CSV table of C-alpha atoms and ligand atoms in Angstrom, one decimal:
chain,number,residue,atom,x,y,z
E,768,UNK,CA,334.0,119.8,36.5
E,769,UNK,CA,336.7,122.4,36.9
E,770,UNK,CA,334.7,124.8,34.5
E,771,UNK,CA,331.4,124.4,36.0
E,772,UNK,CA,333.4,125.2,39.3
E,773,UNK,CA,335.2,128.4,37.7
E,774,UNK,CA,331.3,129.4,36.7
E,775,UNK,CA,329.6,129.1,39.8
E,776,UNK,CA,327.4,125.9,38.3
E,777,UNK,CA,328.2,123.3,40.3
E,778,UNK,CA,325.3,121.9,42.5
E,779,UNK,CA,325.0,119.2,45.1
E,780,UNK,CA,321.8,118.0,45.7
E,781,UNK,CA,321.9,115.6,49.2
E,782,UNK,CA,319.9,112.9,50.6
E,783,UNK,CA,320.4,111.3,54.0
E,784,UNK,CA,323.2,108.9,52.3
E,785,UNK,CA,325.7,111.9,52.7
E,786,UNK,CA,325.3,111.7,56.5
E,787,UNK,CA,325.4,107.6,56.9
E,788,UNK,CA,329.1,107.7,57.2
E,789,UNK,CA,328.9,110.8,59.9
E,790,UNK,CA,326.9,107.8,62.1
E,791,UNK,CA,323.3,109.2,61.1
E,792,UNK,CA,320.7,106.3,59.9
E,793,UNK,CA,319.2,106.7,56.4
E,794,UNK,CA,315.7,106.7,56.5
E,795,UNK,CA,315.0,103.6,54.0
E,796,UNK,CA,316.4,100.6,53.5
E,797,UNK,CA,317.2,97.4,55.9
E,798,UNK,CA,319.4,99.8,58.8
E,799,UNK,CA,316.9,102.6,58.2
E,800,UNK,CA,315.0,104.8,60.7
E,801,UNK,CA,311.7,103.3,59.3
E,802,UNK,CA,312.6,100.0,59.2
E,803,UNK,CA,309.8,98.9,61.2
E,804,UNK,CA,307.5,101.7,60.7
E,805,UNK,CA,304.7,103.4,58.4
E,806,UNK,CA,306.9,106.5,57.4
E,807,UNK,CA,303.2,108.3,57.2
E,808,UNK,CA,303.3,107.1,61.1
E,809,UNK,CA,305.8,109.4,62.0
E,810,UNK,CA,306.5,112.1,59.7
E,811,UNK,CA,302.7,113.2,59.0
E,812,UNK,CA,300.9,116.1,60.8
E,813,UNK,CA,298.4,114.0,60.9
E,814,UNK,CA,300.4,111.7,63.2
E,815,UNK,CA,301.6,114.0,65.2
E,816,UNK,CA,297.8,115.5,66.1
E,817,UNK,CA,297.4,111.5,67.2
E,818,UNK,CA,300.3,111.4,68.9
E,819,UNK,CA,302.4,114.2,69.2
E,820,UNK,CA,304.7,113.0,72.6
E,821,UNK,CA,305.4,109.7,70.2
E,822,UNK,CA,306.0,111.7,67.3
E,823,UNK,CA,307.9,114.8,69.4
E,824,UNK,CA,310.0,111.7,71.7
E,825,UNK,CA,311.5,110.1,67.5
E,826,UNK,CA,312.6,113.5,67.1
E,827,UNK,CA,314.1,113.9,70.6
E,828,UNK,CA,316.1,111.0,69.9
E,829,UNK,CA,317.4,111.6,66.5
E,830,UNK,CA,318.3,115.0,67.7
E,831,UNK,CA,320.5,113.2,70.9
E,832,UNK,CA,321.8,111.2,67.9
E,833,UNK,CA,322.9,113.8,65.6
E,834,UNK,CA,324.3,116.2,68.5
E,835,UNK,CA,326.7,113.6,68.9
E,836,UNK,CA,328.0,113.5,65.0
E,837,UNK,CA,330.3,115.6,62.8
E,838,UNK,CA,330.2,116.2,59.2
E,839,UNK,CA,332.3,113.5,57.7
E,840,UNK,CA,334.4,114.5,53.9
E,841,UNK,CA,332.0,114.8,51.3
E,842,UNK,CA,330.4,117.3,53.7
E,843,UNK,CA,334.0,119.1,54.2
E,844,UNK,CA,334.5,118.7,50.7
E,845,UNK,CA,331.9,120.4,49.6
E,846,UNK,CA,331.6,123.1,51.6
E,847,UNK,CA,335.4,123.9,50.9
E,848,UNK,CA,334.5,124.2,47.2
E,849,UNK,CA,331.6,126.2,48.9
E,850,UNK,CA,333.9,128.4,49.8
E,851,UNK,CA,336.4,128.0,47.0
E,852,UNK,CA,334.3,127.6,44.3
E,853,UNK,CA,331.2,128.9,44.2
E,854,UNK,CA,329.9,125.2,45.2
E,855,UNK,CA,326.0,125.5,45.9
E,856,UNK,CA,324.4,123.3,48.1
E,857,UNK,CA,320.4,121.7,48.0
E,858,UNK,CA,319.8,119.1,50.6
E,859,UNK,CA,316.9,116.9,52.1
E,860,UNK,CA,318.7,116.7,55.4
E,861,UNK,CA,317.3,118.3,58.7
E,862,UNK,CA,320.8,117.7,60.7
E,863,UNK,CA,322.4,120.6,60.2
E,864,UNK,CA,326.1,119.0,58.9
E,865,UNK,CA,326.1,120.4,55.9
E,866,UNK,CA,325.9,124.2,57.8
E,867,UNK,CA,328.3,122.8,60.3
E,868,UNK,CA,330.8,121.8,57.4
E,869,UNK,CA,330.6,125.1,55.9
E,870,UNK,CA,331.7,126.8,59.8
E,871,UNK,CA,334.6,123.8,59.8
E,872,UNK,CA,336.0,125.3,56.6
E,873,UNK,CA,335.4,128.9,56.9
E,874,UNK,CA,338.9,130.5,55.7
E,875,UNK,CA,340.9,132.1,58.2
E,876,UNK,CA,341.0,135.8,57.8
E,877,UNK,CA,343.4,137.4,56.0
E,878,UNK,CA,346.5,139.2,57.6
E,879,UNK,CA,346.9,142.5,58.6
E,880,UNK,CA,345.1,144.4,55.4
E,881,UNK,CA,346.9,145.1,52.2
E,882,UNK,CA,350.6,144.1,53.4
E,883,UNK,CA,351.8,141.9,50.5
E,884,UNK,CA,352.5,138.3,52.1
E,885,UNK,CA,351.3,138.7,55.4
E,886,UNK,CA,348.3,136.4,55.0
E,887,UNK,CA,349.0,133.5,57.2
E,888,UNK,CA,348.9,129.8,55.6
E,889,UNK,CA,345.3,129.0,55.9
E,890,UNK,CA,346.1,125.2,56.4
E,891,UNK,CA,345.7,121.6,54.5
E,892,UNK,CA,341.7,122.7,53.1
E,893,UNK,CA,341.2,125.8,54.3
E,894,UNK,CA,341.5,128.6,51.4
E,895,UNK,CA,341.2,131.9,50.4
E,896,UNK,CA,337.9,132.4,50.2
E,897,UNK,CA,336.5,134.2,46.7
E,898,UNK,CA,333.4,135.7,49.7
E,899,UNK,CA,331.4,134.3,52.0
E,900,UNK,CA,329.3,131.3,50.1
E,901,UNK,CA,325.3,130.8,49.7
E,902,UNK,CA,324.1,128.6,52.9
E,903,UNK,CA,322.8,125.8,51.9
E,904,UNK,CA,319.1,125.2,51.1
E,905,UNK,CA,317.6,123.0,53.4
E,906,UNK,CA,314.2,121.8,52.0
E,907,UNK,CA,312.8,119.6,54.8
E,908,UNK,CA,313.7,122.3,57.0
E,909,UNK,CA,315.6,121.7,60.9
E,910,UNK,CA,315.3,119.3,63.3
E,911,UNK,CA,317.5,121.9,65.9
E,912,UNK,CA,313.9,124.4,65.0
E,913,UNK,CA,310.9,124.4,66.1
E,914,UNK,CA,307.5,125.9,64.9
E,915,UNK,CA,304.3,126.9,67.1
E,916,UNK,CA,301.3,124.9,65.6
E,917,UNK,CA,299.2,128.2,66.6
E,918,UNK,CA,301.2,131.3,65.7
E,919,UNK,CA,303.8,129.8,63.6
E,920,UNK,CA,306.7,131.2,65.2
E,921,UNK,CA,310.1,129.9,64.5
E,922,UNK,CA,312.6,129.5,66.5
E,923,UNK,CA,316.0,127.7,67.4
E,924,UNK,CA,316.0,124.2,69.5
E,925,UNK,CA,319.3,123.5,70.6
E,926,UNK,CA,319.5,119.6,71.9
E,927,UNK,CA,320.2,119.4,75.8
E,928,UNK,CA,320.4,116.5,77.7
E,929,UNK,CA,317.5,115.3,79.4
E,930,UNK,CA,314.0,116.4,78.9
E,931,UNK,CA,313.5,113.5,76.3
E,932,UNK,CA,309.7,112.4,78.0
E,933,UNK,CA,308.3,115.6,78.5
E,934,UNK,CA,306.5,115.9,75.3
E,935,UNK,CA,306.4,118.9,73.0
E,936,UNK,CA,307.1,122.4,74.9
E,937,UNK,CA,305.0,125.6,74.6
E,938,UNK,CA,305.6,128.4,72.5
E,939,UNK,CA,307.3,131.6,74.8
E,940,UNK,CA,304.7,133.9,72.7
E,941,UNK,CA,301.4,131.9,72.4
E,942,UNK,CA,301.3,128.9,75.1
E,943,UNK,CA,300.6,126.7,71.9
E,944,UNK,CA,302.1,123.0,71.4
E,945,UNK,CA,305.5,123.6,69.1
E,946,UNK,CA,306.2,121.4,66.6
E,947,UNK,CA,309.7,120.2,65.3
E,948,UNK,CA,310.4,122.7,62.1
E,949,UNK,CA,310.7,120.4,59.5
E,950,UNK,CA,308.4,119.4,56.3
E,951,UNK,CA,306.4,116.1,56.9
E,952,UNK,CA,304.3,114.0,54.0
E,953,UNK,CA,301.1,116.5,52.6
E,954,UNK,CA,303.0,120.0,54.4
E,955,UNK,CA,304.4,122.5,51.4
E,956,UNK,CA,307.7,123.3,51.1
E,957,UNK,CA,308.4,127.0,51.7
E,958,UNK,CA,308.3,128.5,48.4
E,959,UNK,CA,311.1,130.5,48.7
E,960,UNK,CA,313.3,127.7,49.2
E,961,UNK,CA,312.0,125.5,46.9
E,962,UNK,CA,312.2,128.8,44.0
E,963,UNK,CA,315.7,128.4,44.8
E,964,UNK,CA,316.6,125.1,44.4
E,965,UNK,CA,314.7,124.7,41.6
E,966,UNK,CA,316.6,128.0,39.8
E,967,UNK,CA,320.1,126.7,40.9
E,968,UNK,CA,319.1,123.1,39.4
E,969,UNK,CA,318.0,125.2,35.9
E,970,UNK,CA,321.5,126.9,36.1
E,971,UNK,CA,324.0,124.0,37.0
E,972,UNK,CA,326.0,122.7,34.5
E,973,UNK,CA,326.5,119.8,36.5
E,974,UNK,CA,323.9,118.3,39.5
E,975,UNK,CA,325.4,115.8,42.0
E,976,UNK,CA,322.7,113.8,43.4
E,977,UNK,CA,324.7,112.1,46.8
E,978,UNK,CA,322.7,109.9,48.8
E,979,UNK,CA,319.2,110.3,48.3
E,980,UNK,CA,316.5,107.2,47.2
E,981,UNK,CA,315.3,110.0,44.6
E,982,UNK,CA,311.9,109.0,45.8
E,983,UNK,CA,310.4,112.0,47.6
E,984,UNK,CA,308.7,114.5,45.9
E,985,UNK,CA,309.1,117.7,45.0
E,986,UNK,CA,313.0,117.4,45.8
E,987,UNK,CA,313.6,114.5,43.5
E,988,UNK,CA,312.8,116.7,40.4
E,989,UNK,CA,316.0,118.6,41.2
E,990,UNK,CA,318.3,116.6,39.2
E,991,UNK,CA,315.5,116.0,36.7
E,992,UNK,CA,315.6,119.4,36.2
E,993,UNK,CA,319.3,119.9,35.6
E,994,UNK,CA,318.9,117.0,32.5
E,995,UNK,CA,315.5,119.3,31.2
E,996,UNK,CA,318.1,122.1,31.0
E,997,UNK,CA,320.8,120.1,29.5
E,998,UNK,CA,322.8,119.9,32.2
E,999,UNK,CA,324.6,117.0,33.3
E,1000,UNK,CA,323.7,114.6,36.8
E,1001,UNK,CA,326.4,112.6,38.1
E,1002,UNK,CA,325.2,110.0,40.6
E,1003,UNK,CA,326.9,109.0,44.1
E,1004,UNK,CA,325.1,106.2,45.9
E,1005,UNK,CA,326.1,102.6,46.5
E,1006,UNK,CA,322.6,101.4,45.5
E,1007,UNK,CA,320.8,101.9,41.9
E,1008,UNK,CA,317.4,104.3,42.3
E,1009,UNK,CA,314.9,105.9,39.9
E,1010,UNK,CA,317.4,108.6,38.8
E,1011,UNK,CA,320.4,106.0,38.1
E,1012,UNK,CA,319.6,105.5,34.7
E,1013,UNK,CA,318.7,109.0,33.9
E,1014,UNK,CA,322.1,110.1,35.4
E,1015,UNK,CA,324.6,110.6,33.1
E,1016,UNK,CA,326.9,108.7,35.4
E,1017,UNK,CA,326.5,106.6,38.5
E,1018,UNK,CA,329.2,106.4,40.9
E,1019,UNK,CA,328.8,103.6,43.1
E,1020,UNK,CA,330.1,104.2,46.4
E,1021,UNK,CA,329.9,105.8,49.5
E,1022,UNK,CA,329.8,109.5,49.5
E,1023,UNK,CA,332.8,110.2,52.0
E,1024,UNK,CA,335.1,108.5,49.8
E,1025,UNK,CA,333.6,109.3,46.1
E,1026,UNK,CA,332.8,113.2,46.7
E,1027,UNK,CA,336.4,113.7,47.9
E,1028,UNK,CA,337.6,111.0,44.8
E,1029,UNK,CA,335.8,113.2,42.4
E,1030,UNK,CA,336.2,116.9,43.8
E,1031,UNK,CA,339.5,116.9,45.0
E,1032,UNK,CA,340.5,120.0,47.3
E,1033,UNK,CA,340.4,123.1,45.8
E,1034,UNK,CA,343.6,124.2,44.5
E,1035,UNK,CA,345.4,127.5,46.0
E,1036,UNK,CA,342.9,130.4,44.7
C,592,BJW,C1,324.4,106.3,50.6
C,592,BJW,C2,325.2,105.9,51.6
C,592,BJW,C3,326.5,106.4,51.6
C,592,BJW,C4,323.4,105.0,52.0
C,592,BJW,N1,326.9,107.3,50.6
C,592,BJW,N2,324.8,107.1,49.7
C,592,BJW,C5,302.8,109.8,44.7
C,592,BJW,C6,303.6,110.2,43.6
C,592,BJW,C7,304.4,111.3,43.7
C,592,BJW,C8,304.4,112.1,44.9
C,592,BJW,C9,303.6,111.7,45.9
C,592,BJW,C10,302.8,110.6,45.8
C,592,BJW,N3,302.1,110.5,46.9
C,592,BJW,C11,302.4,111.5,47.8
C,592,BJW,C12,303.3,112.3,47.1
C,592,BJW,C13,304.0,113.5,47.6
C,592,BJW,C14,305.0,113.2,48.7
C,592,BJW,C15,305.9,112.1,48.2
C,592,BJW,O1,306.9,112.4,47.5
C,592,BJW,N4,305.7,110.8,48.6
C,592,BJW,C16,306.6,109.8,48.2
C,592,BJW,C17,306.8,108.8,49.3
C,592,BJW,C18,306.0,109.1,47.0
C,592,BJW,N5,305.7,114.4,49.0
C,592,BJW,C19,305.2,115.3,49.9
C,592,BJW,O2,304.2,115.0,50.6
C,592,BJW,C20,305.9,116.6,50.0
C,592,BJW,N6,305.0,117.7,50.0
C,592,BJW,C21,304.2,117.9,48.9
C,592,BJW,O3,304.2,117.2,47.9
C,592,BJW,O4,303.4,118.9,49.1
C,592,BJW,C22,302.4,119.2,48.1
C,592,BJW,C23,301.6,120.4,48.7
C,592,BJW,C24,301.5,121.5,47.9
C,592,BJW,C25,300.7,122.6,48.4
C,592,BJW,C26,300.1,122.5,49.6
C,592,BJW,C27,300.2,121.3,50.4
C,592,BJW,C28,300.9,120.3,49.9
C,592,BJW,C29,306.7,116.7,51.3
C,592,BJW,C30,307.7,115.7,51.5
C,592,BJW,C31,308.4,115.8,52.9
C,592,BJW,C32,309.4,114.7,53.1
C,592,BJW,N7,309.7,114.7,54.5
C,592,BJW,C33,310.7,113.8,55.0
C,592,BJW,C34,310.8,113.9,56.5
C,592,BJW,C35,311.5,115.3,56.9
C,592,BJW,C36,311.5,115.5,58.3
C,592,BJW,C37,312.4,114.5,59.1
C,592,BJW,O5,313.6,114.2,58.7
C,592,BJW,O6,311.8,113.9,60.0
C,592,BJW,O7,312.0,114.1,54.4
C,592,BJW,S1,310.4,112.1,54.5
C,592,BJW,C38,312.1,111.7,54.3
C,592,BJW,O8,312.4,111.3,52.9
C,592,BJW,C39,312.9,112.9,54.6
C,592,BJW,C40,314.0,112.9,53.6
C,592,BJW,O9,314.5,114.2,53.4
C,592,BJW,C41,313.2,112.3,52.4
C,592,BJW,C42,314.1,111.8,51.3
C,592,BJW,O10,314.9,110.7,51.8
C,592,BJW,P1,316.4,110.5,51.4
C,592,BJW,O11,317.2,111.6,51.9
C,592,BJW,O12,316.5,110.2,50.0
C,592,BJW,O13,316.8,109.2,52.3
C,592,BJW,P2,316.5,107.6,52.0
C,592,BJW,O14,316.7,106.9,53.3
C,592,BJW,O15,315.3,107.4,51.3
C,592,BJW,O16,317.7,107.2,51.0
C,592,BJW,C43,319.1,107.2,51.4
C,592,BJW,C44,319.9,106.9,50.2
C,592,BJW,O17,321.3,107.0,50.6
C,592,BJW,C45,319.7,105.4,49.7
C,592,BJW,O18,319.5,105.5,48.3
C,592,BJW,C46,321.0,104.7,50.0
C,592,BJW,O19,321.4,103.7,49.1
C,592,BJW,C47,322.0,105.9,50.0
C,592,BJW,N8,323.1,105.7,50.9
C,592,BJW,N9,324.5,105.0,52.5
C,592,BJW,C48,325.9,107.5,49.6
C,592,BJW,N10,327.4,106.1,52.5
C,593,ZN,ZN1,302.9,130.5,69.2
């Protein structure tokens, strides 16, 4: 681990597992979001033409959920060896913890420059940092962005209280009905991001798959990928999957206490 750390080939590839333990439902499963629900229902363009208030009030409420959660320590783990290490990060996840992690662990600046011992003690976690490290590529997009249906615009959603029954707003350029910014069932991935992810899985010596059913497609491939290249995939989820017996080890336990387990902290740069 340590050498695929040193080389900048270390990859964590997340799922919605990662955040369970921040208080963020998984999506599958008996406790999940879509427990009682067609998944197609709600995360579909085609639902949200039938029904875009339904569709836009889900996402109103997972965002009041999420505003209320903090990345928990595989997040914090990985996003010091982010900063450490070279760490790279791939995730499913729309909520934003993983880029919240990263801002938790950014290393305090150095002293005043070039005096020999004058950097303060950054603090249990906080490091050195060897430059500022790759944001993480988000390949479902963000549930704090939204996206015109019209003209496509882009832009940032911060959660506010209240609101929650209005229905979609309008976008500030077009008038057109905006959209939450993420990738539902049938939508493309951007290809940018998804060229990305797909070169850093080629590259890694070693993929961490954390939390994910491995069931959606394209992003389930990214650990596949790593194996193709003869890379190794080390598996963190308390429940077996499609991936578990590919991996070349399955950890089976939560990710707060495994990622942490198996990382440690990065030592002193
Ligand atoms: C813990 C834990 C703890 C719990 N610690 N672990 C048939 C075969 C193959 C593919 C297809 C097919 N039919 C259709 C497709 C394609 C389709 C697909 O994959 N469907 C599958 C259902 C089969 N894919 C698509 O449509 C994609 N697009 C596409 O293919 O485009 C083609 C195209 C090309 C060119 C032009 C046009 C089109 C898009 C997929 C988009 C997925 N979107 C969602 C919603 C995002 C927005 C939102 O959040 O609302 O993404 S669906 C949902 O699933 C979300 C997630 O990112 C994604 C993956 O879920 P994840 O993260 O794995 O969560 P869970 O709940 O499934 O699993 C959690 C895991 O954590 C569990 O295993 C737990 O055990 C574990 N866990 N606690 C560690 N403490
Ligand atoms: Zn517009």
């Amino acid at each position: 681990m340590g050498e695929a750390l040193a080389q900048g080939r270390l990859l964590a590839f997340t799922g919605a597992g990662v955040s369970a333990e921040s208080g963020i439902p998984t999506f599958r499963g008996p406790e999940g979001m879509w427990r009682n629900k067609r998944p197609e229902d709600l995360a579909s363009p085609e639902a949200f033409r039938r029904d875009p208030r339904g569709v836009w009030e889900w996402y109103q409420w997972r965002r009041a959920r999420v505003a209320g959660c903090r990345p928990n320590e595989a997040h914090l783990t990985l996003a010091s060896w982010a900063w450490a290490g070279g760490l790279r990060v791939v995730t499913q996840n729309v909520d934003g913890l993983h880029d919240l992690a990263l801002e938790n662990m950014r290393p305090v600046p150095p002293g005043p420059q070039g005096v020999a011992g004058s950097s303060p003690d950054p603090g249990p976690g906080r490091l050195p940092s060897r430059g500022a490290p790759v944001p993480p590529v988000r390949l479902h997009g963000s549930l704090f962005h939204t996206r015109c249906t019209a003209c496509g615009n882009e832009a940032p959603y911060p959660w506010e209280e209240g609101g929650e029954g209005d229905g979609p707003p309008t976008c500030g350029r077009c008038g057109a009905m905006l959209r939450p910014a993420v990738v539902w069932f049938g939508e493309a991935l951007s290809p940018e991001d998804t060229d990305r992810a797909f070169q850093w899985a080629t590259e890694a010596s070693v993929t961490l798959s954390i939390g994910t059913s491995a069931f959606v497609f394209p992003a389930a491939q990214i650990p596949l990928t790593t194996l193709a290249n003869g890379g190794t995939v080390i598996e963190i989820n308390p429940e077996v999957t499609p991936l578990s017996s590919q991996s070349t080890l399955h950890i089976r336990a939560p990710a707060a206490l495994a990622v942490p387990a198996l990382l440690g902290s990065p030592g002193p740069a």
